Coordinates of C-alpha atoms in Angstrom, one line a residue:
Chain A
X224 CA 33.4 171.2 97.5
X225 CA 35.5 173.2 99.4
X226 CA 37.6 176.6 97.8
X227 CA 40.7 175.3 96.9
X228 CA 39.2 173.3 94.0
X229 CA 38.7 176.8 91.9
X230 CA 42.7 177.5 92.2
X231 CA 44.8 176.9 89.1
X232 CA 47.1 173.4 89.4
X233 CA 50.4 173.5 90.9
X234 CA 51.7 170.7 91.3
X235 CA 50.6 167.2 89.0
X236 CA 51.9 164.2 89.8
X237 CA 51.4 161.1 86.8
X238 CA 52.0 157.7 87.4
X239 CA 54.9 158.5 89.7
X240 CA 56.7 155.2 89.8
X241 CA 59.9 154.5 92.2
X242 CA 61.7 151.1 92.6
X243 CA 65.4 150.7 93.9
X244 CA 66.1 147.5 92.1
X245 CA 63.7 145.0 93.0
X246 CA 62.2 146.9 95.7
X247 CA 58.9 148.6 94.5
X248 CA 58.5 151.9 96.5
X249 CA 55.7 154.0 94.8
X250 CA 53.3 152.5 92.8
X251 CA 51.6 154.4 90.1
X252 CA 51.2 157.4 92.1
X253 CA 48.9 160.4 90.6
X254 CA 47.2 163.1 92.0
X255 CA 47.3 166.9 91.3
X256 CA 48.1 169.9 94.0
X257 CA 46.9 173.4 93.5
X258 CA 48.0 176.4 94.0
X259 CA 48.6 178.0 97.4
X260 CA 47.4 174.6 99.0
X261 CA 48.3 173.0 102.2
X262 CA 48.6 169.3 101.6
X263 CA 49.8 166.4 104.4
X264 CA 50.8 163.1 103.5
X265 CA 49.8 160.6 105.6
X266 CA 51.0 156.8 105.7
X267 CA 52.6 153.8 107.5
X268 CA 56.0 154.4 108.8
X269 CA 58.6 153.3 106.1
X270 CA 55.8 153.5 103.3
X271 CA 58.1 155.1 101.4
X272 CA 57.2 159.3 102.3
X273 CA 60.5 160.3 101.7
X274 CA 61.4 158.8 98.7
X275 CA 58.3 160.3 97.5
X276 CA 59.7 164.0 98.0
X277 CA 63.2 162.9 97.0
X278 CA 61.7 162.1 93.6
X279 CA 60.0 165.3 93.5
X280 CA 63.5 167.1 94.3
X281 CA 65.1 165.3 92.2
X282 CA 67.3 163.9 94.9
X283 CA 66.1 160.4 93.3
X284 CA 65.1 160.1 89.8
X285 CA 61.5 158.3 89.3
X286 CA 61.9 154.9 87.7
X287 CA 58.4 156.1 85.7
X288 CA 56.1 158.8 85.6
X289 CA 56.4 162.4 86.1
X290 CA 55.9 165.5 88.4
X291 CA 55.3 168.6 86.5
X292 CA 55.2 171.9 88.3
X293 CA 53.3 174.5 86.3
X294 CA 53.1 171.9 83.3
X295 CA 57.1 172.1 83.4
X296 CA 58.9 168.9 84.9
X297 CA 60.1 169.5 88.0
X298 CA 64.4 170.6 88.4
X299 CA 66.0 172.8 91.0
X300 CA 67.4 174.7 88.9
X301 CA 64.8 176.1 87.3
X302 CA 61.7 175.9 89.8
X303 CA 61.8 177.2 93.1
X304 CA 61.6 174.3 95.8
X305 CA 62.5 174.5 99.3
X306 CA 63.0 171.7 101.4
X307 CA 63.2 171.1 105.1
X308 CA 64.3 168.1 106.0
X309 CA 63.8 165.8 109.3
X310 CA 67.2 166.6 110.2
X311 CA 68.6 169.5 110.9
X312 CA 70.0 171.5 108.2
X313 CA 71.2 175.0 109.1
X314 CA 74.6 175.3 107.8
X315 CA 76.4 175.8 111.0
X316 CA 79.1 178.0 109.5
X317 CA 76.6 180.6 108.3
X318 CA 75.1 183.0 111.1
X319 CA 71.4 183.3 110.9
X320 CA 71.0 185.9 108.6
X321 CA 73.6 184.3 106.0
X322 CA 71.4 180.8 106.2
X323 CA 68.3 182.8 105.9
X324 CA 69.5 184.3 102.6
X325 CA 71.7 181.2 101.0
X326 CA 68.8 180.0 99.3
X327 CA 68.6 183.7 97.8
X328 CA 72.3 184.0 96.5
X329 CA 72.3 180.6 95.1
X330 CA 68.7 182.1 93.2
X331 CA 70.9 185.5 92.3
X332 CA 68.1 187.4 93.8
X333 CA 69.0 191.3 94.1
X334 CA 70.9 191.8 96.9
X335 CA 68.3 194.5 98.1
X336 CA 65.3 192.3 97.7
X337 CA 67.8 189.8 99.6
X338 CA 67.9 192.0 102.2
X339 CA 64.4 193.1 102.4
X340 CA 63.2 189.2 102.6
X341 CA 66.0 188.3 105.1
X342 CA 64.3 191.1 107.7
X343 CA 60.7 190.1 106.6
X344 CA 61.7 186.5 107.8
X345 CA 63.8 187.2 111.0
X346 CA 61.0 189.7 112.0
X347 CA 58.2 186.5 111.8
X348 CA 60.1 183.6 113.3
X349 CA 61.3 186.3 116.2
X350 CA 65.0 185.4 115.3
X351 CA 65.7 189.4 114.7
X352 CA 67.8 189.6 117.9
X353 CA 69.5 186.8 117.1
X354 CA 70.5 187.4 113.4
X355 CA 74.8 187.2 113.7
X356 CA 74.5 184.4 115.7
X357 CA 75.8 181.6 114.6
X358 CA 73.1 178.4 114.9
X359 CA 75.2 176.2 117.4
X360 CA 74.5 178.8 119.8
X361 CA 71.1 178.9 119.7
X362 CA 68.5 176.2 120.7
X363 CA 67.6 173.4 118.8
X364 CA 64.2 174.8 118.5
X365 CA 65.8 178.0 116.6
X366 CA 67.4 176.2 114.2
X367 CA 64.8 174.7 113.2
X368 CA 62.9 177.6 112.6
X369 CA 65.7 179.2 111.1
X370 CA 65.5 176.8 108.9
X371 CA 61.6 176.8 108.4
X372 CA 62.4 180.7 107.8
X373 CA 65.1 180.1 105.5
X374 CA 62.7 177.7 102.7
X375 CA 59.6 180.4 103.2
X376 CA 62.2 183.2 102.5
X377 CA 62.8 181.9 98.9
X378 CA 59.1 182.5 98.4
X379 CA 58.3 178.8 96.7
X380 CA 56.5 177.5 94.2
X381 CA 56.9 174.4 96.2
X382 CA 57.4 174.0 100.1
X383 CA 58.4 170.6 100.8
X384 CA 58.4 169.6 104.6
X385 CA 59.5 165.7 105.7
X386 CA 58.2 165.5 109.7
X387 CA 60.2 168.8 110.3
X388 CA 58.7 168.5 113.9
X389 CA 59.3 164.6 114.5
X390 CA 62.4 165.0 117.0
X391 CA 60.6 167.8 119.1
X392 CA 58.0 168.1 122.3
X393 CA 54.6 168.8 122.2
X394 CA 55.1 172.3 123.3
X395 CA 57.2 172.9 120.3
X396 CA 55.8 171.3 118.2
X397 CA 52.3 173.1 118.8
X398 CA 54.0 176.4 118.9
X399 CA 56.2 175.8 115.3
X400 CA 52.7 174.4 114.0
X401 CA 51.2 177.9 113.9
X402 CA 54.3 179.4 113.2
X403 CA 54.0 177.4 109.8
X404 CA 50.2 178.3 109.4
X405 CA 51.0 182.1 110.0
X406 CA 54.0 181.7 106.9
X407 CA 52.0 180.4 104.8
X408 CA 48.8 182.6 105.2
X409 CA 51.4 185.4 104.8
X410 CA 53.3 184.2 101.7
X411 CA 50.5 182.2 100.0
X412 CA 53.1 179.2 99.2
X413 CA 52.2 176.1 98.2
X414 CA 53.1 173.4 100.9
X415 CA 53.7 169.7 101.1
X416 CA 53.3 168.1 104.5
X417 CA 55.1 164.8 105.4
X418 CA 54.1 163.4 108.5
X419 CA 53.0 160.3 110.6
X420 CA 51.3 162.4 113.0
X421 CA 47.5 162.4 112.3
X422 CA 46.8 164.9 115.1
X423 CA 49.2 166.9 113.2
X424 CA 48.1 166.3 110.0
X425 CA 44.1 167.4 110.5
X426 CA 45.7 170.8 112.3
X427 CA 48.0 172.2 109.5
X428 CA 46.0 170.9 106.4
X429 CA 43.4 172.0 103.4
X430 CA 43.8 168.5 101.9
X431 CA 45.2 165.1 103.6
X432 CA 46.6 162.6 101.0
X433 CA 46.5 159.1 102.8
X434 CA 49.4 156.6 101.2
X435 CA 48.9 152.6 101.7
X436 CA 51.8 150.7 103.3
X437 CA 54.5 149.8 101.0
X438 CA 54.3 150.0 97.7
X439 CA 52.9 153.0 98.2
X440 CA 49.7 154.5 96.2
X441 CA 47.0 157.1 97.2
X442 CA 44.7 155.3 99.5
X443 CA 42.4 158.6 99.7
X444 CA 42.0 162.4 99.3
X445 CA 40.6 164.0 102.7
X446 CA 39.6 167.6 102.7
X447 CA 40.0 169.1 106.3
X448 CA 36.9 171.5 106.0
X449 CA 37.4 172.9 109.3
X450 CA 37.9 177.0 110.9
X451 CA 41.2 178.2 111.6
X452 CA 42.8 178.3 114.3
X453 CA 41.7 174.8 114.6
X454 CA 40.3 173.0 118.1
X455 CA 42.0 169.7 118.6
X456 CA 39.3 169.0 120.9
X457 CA 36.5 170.1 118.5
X458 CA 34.4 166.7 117.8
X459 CA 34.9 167.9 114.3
X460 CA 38.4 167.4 114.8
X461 CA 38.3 164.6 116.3
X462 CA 35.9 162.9 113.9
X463 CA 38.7 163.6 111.3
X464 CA 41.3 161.9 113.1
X465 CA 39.6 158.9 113.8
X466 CA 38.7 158.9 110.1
X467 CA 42.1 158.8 108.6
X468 CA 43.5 156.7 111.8
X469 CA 41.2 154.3 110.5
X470 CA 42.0 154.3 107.0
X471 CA 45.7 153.9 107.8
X472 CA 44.5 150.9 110.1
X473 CA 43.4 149.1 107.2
X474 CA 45.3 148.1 104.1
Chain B
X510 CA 62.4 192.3 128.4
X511 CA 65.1 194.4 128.7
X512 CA 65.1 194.2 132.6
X513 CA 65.5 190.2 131.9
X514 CA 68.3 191.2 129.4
X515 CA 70.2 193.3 131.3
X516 CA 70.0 190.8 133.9
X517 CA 71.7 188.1 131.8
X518 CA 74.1 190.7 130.5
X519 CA 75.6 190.7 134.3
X520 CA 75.0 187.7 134.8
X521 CA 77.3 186.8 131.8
X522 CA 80.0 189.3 132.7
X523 CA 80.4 188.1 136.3
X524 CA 80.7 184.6 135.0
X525 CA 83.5 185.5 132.9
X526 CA 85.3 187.7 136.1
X527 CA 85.2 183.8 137.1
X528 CA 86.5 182.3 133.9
X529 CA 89.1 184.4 133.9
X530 CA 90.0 183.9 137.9
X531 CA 90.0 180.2 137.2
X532 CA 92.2 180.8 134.3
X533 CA 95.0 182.7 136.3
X534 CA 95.1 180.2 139.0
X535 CA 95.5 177.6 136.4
X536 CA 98.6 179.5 134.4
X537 CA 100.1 179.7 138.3
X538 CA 99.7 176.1 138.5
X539 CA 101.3 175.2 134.3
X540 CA 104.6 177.3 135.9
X541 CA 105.0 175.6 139.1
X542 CA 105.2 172.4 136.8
X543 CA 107.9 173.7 134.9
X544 CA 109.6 175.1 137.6
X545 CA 109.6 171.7 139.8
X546 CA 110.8 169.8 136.8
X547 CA 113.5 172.3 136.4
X548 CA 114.4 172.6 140.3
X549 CA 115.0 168.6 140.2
X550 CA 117.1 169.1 137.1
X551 CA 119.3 171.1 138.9
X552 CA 119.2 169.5 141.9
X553 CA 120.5 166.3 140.4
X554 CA 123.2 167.9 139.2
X555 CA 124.3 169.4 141.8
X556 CA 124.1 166.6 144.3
X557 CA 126.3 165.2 141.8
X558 CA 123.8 162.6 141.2
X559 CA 124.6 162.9 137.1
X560 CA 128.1 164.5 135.9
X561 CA 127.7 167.8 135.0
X562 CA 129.8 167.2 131.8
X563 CA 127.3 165.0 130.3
X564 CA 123.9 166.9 131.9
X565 CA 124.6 170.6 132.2
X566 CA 122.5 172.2 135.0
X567 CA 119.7 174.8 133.7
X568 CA 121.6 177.3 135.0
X569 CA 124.4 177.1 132.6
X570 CA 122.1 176.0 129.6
X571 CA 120.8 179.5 130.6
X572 CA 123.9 181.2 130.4
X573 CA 124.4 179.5 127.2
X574 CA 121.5 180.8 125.8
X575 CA 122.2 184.3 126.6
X576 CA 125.6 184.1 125.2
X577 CA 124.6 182.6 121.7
X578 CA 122.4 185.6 121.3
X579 CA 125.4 187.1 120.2
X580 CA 128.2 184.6 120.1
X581 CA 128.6 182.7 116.9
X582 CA 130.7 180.1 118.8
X583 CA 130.5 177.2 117.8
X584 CA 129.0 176.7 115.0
X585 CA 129.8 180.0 113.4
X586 CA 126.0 181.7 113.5
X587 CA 124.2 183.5 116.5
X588 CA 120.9 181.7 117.7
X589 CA 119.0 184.3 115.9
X590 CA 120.7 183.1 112.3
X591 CA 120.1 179.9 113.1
X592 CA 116.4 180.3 114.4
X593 CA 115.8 181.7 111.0
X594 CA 117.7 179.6 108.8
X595 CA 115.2 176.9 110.2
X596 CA 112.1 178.8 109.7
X597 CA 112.8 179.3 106.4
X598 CA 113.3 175.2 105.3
X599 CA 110.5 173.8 107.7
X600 CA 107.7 176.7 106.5
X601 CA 108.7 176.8 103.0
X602 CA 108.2 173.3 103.1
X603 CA 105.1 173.4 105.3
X604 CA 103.4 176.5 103.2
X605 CA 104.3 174.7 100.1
X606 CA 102.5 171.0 101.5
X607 CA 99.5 173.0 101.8
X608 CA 99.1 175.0 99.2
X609 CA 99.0 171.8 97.0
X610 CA 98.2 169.1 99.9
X611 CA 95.2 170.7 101.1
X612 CA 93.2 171.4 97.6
X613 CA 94.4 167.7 96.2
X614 CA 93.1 166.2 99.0
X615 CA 89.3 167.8 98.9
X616 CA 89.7 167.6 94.8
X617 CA 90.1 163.9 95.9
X618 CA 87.1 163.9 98.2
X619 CA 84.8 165.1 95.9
X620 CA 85.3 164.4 92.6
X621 CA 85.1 160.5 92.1
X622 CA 87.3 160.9 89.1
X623 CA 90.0 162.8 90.5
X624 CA 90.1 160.2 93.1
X625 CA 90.6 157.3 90.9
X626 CA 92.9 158.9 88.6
X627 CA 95.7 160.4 91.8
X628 CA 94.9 157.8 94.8
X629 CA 97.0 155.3 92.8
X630 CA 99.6 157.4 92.8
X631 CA 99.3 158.9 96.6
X632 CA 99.0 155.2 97.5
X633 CA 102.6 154.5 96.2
X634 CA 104.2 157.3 97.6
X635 CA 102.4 157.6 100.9
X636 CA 104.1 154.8 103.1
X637 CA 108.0 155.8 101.6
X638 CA 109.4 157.4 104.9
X639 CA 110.3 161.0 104.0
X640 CA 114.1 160.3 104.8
X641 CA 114.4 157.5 102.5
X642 CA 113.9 160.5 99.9
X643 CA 116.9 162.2 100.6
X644 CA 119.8 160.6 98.8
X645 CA 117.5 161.5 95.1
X646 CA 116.7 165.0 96.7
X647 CA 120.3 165.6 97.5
X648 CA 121.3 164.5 93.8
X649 CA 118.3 166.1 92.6
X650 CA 118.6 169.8 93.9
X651 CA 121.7 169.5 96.0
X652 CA 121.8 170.6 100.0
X653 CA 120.8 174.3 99.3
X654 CA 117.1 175.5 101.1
X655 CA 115.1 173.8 98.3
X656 CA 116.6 169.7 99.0
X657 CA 115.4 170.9 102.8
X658 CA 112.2 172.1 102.2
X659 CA 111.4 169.4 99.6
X660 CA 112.1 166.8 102.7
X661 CA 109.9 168.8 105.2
X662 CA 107.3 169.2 102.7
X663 CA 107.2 165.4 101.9
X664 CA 106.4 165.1 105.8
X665 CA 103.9 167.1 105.6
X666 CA 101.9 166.6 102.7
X667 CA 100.9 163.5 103.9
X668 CA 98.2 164.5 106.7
X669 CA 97.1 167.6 104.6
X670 CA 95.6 165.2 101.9
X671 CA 94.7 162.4 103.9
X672 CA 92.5 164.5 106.4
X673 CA 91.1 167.2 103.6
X674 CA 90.3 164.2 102.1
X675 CA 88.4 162.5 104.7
X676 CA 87.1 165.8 106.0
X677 CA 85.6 166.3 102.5
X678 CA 84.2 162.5 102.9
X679 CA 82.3 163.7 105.9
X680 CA 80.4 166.2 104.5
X681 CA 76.4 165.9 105.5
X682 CA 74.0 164.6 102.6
X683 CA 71.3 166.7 104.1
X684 CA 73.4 170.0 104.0
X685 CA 74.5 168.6 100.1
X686 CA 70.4 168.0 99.8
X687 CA 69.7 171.3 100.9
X688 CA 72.0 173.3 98.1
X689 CA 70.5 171.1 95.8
X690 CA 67.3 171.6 95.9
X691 CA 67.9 175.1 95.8
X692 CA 69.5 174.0 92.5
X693 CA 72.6 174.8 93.5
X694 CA 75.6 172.9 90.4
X695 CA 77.9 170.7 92.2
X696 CA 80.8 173.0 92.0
X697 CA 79.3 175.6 94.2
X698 CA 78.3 173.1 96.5
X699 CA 81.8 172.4 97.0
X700 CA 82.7 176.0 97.7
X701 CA 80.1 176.3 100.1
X702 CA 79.0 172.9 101.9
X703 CA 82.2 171.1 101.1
X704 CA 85.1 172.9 102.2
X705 CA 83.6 175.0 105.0
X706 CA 81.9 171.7 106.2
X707 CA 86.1 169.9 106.0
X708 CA 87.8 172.4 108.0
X709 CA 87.7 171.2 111.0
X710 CA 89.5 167.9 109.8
X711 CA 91.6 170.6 107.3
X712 CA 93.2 171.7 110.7
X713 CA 94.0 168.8 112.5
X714 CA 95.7 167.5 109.0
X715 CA 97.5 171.0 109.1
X716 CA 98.6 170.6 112.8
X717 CA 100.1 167.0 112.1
X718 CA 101.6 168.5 109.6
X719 CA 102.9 171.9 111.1
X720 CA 104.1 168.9 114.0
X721 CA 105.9 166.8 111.3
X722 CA 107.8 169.9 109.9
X723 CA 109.4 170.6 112.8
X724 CA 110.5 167.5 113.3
X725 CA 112.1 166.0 110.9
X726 CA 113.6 169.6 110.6
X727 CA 117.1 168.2 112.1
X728 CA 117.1 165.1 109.6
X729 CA 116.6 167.8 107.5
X730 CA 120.0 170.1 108.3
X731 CA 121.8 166.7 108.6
X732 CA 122.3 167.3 104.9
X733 CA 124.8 169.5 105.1
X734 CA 123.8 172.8 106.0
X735 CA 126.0 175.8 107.0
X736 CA 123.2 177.7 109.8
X737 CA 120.0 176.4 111.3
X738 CA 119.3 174.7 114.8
X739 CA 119.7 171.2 113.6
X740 CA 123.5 172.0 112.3
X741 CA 124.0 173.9 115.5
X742 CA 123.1 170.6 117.4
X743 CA 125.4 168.8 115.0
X744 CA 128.2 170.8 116.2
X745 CA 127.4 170.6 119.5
X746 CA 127.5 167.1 119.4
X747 CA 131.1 167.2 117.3
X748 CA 132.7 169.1 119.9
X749 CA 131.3 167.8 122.8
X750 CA 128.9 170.5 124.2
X751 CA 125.9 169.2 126.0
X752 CA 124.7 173.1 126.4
X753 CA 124.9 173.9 122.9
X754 CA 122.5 170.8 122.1
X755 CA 120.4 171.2 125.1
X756 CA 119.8 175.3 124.2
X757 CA 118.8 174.0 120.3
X758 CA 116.3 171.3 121.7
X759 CA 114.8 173.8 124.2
X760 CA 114.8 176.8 121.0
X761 CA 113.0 174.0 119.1
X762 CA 110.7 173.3 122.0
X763 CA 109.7 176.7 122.5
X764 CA 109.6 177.8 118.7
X765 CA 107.5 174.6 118.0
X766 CA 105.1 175.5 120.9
X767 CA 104.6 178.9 119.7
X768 CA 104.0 177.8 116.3
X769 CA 101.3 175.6 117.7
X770 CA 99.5 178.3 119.5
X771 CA 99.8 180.7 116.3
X772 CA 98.1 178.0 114.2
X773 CA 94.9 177.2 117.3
X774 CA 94.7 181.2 117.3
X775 CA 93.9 180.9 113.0
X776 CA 91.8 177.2 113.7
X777 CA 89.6 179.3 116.9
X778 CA 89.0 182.2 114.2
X779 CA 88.1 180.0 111.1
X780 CA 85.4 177.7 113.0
X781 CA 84.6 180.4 115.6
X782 CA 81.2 178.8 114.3
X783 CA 82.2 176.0 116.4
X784 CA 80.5 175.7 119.4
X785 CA 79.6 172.3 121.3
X786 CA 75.8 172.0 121.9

């Protein structure tokens, strides 16, 4: 049994439940996350990902079941979860350093801990040159790490990522991939993953939860037992991917 | 690094040497056009083509306009009087339309209720021209600056609700998501996603309405009024000189164009964030 079984339980999810009228969406979901782990959700496209982290933000309420977060049900306002969504979501009005901390101020973190954080984060995602820029002149790549940089600044309990990486290339993709890694070795947070990418999926994660096509429940629990930095082209690897392609394949 | 930067740095600063080359040659080009259009004005009249009782050549609308720098015939006021007799109704009115336009209109946008309980209302009043309210606000408040204003500011509440409000509309969920999940209560989300995220609608409702003010400014000094550029038009028109109604419409041109570039001066500072990808 691999290490992250010993950690203390961060997230538990019970009989999570989500139907928008007649439509069933999650189906008696329940599984537990600890703390500090890195967990990607696998599934269908359209099996119903994203409402799953809507619930879990509150965004949607569940029509049944729970999420607790320490033993607490989950709300914004009093646990600290970051989200970055698909889109992008830097506020464009804000210059770097002001979307990096807007998390903070809405948290009424110290201004000097603020601070201290803000240069912490510009100084990992390499955006320190950069910091009164506003994000329409930057690439599209560094927004989205700004915006990567602004959920790791507010230090978590919960990381919540849905396909951050879906609109970008491969090159991208791969470099924003360890950029995430390198965050979250360096902050300890504890992250969820959405993706349809398996690839990326066996690359960034401790745990893999597979979801079945719509209603969605947990098909399986994978632990990626593999080194870091991890070798796509490892058979190891490989064998994973297959593995969880194939479980996806069959409903 | 730095070699690469420096490198871009001149790269950047010759570029704009370019800009601004291209810029001057097109300012030489925006005065020929005005200069032909005047040339043919004067041309026709000379040649006779048009009587010069009825079109006065530029040159004499000129000379007029020197003159009522300091002559107070006809109408009794020098053009500097009158320049700021109309500032004063068509801004007080305009400041006033979005001081309460502007914030009803995101109010609107934002809070469901507010929108049901004032849309009603706005529906109503929305398609009544703002000349048709004259006769009340003439019985109402009289012809003194506050009937005047009250009519400009009727033109130009209008826009400043209807775009704050649709600006407001426009807002992104994600960006709405995002302040939420930082936990973030809805009134701070409309301080910081909502109204910075409507400006750039804000504006163009505030330069429809800067537009409107000017205007309907001469409806406005057709209720009696004793200076302004819309009564010195009126005389002009009472005692038959074409100049003195040419130089108000060319004050009013100009004024209104230099209002228009005052207001894109405050729009390019307020979304300086602005930039098309």
């Amino acid at each position: 049994m691999p290490d992250n079984e010993n950690r203390p339980v961060k997230v538990e999810v019970k009989n999570l439940t989500k139907r928008f009228g007649d439509l069933l969406v999650l189906d008696d979901m329940s599984f537990n996350i600890r703390k500090g782990e890195f967990v990607c959700v696998v599934g269908p496209t359209g099996c119903g990902k994203s409402t799953f982290l809507n619930c879990l933000t509150r965004i949607h309420m569940p029509s049944a079941g729970d999420i607790y977060i320490d033993g607490v049900p989950a709300n914004p306002r009093k646990h600290n979860i970051s989200f970055v969504f698909q889109e992008p979501s830097a506020l464009p009005w804000q210059t770097v350093e002001q979307n990096i901390s807007y998390g903070l101020k809405i948290k009424k973190v110290p201004q000097d801990e603020i601070n201290r954080r803000v240069n912490q984060i510009l100084d990992l995602m390499g955006l320190q040159e950069s910091r009164k820029a506003y994000p329409g002149e930057l690439s599209v790549s560094a927004e989205q790490r700004i915006i990567i940089g602004r959920s790791f600044a507010m230090q978590p309990d919960l990381l919540l990522m849905d396909e951050p990486y879906g609109q970008m290339d491969v090159k991208m993709r791969f470099y924003l991939e360890d950029e995430v890694i390198r965050l979250w070795k360096e902050l300890g947070s504890t992250v969820i993953f959405i993706t349809h990418n398996i690839e990326e999926a066996v690359y960034l994660a401790e745990k893999v939860l597979i979801l079945t096509n719509k209603p969605a429940k947990i098909k399986e629990e994978v632990y990626i037992d593999l080194p870091r930095p991890r070798d796509i082209t490892s058979p190891e690897f490989i064998h994973y991917r297959n593995y969880i392609t194939d479980k996806i394949k069959w409903w | 690094m730095t070699a690469d930067k420096q490198k871009l740095e001149a790269k950047w600063s010759a570029y704009k040497e370019t800009q601004k080359r291209e810029n001057r040659k097109y300012l030489l080009l925006s005065a020929a056009g005005i200069l032909t259009v005047l040339t043919l004005w004067q041309a026709v009249v000379m040649m006779g083509l048009v009587d010069s009782k009825l079109l006065p050549p530029p040159t004499v609308v000129l000379q007029t306009l020197m003159d009522k720098i300091y002559s107070t015939v006809p109408d009794g006021n020098t053009l500097g009087t009158n320049i700021i007799a109309s500032l004063k109704v068509a801004l007080s009115g305009f400041f006033v339309a979005i001081i309460i336009g502007v914030p009803l209109g995101l109010l609107m946008g934002w809070w469901t209720y507010a929108d049901r309980f004032i849309r009603p209302i706005f529906e109503l009043v929305r398609p009544v021209p703002p000349i048709a309210w004259i006769p009340l606000v003439v019985v109402w408040m009289g012809v003194g600056l506050k009937a005047k204003a009250l009519i400009i500011f009727f033109t130009a509440f209008v826009p400043c609700v209807i775009n704050s409000y649709t600006g407001i509309k426009l807002t992104s969920q994600v960006l709405i998501d995002v302040s939420r999940t930082f936990g973030a209560p809805n009134w701070l989300i409309f301080w910081k996603i909502g109204i910075p995220s409507s400006l750039p609608m804000v504006f163009a409702g505030i330069r429809v309405a800067l537009g409107n003010s000017w205007s309907t400014l001469v409806a406005a000094e057709m209720l009696a009024a004793s200076a302004g550029l819309g009564y010195m038009i009126q005389i002009g028109r009472t005692v038959a000189r074409p100049d003195i109604v040419i130089v108000g419409m060319v004050v009013i041109g100009a004024i209104g164009a230099i209002l228009s570039s005052i207001l894109s001066r405050c729009e390019k500072y307020f979304l300086r964030w602005k930039v098309n990808r």
